[in-house]
CSV table of C-alpha atoms in Angstrom, one decimal:
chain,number,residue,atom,x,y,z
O,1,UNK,CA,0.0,0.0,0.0
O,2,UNK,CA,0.8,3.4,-0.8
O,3,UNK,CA,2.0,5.4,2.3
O,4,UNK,CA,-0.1,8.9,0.8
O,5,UNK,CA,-2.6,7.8,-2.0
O,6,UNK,CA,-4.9,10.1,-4.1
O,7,UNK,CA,-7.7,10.3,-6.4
O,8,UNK,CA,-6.1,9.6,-9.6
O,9,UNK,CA,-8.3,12.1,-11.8
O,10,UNK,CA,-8.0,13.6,-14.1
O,11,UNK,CA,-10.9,16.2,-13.4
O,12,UNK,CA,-12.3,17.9,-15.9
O,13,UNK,CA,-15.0,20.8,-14.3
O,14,UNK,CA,-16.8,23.7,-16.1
O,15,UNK,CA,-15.8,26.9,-14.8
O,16,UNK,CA,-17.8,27.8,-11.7
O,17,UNK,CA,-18.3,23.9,-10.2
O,18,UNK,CA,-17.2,22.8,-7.3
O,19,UNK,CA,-14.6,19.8,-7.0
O,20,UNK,CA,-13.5,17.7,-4.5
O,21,UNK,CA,-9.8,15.5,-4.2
O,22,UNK,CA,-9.4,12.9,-1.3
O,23,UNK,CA,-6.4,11.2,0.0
O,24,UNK,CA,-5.7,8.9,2.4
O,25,UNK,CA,-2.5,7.8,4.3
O,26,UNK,CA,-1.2,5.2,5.7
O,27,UNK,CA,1.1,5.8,8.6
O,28,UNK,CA,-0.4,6.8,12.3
O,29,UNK,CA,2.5,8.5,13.1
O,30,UNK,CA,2.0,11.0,11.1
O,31,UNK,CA,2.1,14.5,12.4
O,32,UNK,CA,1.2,17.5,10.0
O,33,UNK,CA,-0.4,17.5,6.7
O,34,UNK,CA,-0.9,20.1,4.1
O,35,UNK,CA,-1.9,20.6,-0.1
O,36,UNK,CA,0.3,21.8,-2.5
O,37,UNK,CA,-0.2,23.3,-6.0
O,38,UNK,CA,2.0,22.3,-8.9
O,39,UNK,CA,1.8,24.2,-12.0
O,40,UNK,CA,3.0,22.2,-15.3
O,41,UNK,CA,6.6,22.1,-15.6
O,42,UNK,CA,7.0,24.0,-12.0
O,43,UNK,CA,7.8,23.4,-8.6
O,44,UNK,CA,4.7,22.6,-5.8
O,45,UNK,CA,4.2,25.5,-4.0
O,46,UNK,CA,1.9,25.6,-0.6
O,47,UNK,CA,-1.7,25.8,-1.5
O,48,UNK,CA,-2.3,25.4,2.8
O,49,UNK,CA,-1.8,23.4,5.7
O,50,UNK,CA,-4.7,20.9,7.2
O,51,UNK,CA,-5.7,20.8,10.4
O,52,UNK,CA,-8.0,18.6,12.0
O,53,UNK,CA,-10.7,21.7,13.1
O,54,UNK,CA,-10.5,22.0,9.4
O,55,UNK,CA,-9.2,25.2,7.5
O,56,UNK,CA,-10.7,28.0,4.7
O,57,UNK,CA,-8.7,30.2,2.9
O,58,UNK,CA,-11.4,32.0,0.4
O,59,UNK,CA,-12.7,29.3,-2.3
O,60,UNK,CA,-10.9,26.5,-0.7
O,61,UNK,CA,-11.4,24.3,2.7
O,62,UNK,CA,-9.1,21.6,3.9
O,63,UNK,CA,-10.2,18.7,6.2
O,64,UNK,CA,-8.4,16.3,8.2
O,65,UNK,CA,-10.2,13.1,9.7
O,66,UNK,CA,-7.4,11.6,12.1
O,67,UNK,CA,-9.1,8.7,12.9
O,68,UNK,CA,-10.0,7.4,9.1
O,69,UNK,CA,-6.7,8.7,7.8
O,70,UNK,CA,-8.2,11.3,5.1
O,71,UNK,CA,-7.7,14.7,4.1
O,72,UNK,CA,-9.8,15.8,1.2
O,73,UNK,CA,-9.5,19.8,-0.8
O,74,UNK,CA,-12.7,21.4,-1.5
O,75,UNK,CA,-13.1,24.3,-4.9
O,76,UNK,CA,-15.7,26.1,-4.2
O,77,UNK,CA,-16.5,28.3,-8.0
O,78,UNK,CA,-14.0,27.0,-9.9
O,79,UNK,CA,-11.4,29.1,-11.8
O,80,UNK,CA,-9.2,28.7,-15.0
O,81,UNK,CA,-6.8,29.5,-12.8
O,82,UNK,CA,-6.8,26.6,-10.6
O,83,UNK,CA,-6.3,24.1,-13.1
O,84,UNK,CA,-3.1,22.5,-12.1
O,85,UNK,CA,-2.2,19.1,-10.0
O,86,UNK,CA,-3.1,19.1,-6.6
O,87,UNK,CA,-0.9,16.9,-4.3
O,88,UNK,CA,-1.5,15.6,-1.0
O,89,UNK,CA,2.1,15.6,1.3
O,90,UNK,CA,2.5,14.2,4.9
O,91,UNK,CA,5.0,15.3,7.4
O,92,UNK,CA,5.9,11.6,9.0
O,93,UNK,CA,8.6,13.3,11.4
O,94,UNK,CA,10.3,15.4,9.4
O,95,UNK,CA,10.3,13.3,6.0
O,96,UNK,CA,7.6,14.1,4.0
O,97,UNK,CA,5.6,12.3,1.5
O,98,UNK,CA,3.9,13.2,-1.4
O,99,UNK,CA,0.7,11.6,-3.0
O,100,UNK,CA,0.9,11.5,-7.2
O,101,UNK,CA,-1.2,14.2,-7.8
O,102,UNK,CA,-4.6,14.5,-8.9
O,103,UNK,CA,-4.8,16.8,-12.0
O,104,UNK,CA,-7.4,19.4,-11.7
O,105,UNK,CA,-8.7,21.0,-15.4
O,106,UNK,CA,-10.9,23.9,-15.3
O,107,UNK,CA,-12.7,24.7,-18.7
O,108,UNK,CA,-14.6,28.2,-20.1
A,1,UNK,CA,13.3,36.8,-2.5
A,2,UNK,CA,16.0,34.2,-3.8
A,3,UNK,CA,14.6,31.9,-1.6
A,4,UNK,CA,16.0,28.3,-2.4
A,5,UNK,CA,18.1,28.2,-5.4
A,6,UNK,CA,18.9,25.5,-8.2
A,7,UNK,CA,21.9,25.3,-10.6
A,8,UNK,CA,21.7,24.4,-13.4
A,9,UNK,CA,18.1,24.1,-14.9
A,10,UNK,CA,18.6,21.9,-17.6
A,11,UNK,CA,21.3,19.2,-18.2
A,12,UNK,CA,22.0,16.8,-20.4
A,13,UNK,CA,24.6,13.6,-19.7
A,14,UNK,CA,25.9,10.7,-21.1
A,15,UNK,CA,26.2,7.3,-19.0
A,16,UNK,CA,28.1,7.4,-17.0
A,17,UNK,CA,29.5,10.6,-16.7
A,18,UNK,CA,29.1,12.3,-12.8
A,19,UNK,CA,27.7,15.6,-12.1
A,20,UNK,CA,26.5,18.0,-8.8
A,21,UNK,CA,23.1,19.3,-8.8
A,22,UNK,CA,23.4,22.5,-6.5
A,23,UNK,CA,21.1,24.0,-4.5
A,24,UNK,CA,21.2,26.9,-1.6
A,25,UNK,CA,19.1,28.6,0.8
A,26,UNK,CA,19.0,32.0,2.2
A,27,UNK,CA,16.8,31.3,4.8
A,28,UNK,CA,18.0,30.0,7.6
A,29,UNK,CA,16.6,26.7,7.1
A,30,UNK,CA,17.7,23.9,9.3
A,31,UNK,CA,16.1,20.9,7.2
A,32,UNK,CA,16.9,20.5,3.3
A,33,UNK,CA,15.9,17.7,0.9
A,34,UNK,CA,16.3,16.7,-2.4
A,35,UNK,CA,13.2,15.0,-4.3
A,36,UNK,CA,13.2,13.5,-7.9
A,37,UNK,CA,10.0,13.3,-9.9
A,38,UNK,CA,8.6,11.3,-12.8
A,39,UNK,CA,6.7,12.0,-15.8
A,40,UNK,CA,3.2,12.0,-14.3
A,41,UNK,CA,4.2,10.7,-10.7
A,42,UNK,CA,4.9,12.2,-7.5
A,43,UNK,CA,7.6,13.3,-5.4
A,44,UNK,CA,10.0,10.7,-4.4
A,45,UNK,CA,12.6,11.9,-1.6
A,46,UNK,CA,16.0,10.9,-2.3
A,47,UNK,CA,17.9,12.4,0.7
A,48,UNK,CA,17.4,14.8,3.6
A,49,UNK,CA,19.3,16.5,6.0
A,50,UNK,CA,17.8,18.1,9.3
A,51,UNK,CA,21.2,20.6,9.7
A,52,UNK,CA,24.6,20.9,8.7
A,53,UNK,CA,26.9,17.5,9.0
A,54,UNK,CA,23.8,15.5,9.1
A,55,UNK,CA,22.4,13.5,6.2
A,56,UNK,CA,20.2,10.9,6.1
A,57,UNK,CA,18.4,8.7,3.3
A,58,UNK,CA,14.7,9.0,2.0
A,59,UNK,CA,13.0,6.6,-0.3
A,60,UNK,CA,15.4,6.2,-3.4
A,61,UNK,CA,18.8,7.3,-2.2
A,62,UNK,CA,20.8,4.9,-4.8
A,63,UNK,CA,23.0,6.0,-7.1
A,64,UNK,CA,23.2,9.4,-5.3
A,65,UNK,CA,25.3,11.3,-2.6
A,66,UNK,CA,24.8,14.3,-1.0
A,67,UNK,CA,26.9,16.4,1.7
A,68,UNK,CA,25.6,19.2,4.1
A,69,UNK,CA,28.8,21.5,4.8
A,70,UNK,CA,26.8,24.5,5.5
A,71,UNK,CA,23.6,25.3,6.5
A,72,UNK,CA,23.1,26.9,3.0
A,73,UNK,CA,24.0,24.4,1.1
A,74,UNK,CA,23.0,21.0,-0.1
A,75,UNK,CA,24.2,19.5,-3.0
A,76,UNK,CA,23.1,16.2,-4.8
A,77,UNK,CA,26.1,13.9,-6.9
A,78,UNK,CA,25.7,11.5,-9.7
A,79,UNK,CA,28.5,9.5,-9.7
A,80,UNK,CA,27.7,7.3,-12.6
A,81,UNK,CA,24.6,8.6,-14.4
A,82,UNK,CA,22.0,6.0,-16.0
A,83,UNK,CA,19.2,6.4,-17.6
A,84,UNK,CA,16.9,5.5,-15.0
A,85,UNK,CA,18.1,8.8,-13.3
A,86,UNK,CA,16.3,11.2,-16.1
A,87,UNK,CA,14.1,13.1,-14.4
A,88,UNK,CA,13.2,16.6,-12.7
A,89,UNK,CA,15.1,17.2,-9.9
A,90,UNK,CA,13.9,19.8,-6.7
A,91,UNK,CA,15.5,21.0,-3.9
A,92,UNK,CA,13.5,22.1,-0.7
A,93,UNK,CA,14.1,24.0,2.6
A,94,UNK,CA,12.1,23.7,5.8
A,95,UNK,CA,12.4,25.3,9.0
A,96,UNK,CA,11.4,22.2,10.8
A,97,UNK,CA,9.0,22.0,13.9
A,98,UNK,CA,5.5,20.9,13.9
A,99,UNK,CA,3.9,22.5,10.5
A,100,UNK,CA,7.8,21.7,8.2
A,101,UNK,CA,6.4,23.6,5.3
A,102,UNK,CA,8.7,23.2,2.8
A,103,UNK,CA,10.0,25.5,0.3
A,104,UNK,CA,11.0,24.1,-3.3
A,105,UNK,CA,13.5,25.6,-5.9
A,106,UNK,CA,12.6,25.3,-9.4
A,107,UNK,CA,14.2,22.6,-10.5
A,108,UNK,CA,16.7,21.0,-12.8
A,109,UNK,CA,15.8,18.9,-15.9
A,110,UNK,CA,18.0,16.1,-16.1
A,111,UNK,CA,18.3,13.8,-18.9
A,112,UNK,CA,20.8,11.0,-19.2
A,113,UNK,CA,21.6,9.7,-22.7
């Protein structure tokens, strides 16, 4: 088993829809967990952190369910912008692992 | 605003030939890590280092070595390139602690011909 595994996708949304990416992981000990943004042909950069009160930041809320080991990503109104791949990463004390990516495509 | 820096962006090699992928950070960071990654794959960590003199393996350390002189600086050898080892190459910086959020340079292309 996979230690981080994601939807595989890809998604392909209208513009304005709403679209959600899950991820599970399989190691207890692990201790923070975040999503990051990677543009084609670029480096991931930090879409946000995921706590287990859950997080918003504008369009996009972050969940963490401890217990089932999953974290899903919410779009809310879905931009051209955002089409990219979304990857899931867990901190497992200080090595971090990354999920494949789930590639996000938002059309006019 | 460097950030965390990677030289060069693009390589090219032949088997067997060795090169140093570089990489530095201006901010302070205690942990640095060097990840490859696959055509339509993730991240796979290759080596980490949590401060300067200490290195330590991740999931697909061989055929690679890496030193940590300096807090700024982590470098990544190819002592014998192979095919298998084309691939985009990122460094990252962390400050540790609870959150790590890692910081990622822009990369270096590598293909080995």
């Amino acid at each position: 088993r996979k230690e981080v595994e994601q939807d595989p996708g890809p998604f392909n949304v209208p513009e304005g829809a709403t679209v959600a990416f899950n991820c599970t992981y399989s190691n207890s000990a692990s201790q923070s967990f975040f999503w990051y943004r990677q543009d084609c042909r670029k480096e991931p950069k930090l879409l946000m952190s995921v706590y287990s009160s859950g997080n918003e930041d504008g369009r996009f809320t972050a969940q963490l369910n401890r217990a089932s080991q999953y974290i899903s990503l919410l779009i809310r109104d879905s931009k051209l912008s955002d089409s990219a791949t979304y990857l899931c990463v867990v901190n497992i004390w200080g090595s971090m692992r990354f999920g494949a990516g789930t590639r996000l495509t938002v059309k006019p | 605003n460097a950030g965390v820096t990677q030289t060069p962006k693009f390589r090219i090699l032949k088997i067997g030939q060795s090169m140093t992928l570089q990489c530095t950070q201006d901010m302070n960071h205690n942990y640095m890590y060097w990840y490859r990654q696959d055509p339509g794959m993730g991240l796979k960590l290759i080596y980490y280092s949590v401060g300067a003199g200490i290195t330590d393996k991740g999931e697909v350390p061989n055929g690679y070595n890496v030193s940590r002189s300096t807090t700024e600086d982590f470098p990544l050898r190819l002592e014998l390139a192979a095919p298998s080892q084309t691939s985009v190459y990122f460094c990252a910086s962390s400050g540790g602690g609870p959150l790590n959020i890692q910081y990622f340079g822009a990369g270096t292309r590598l293909s080995v011909l």
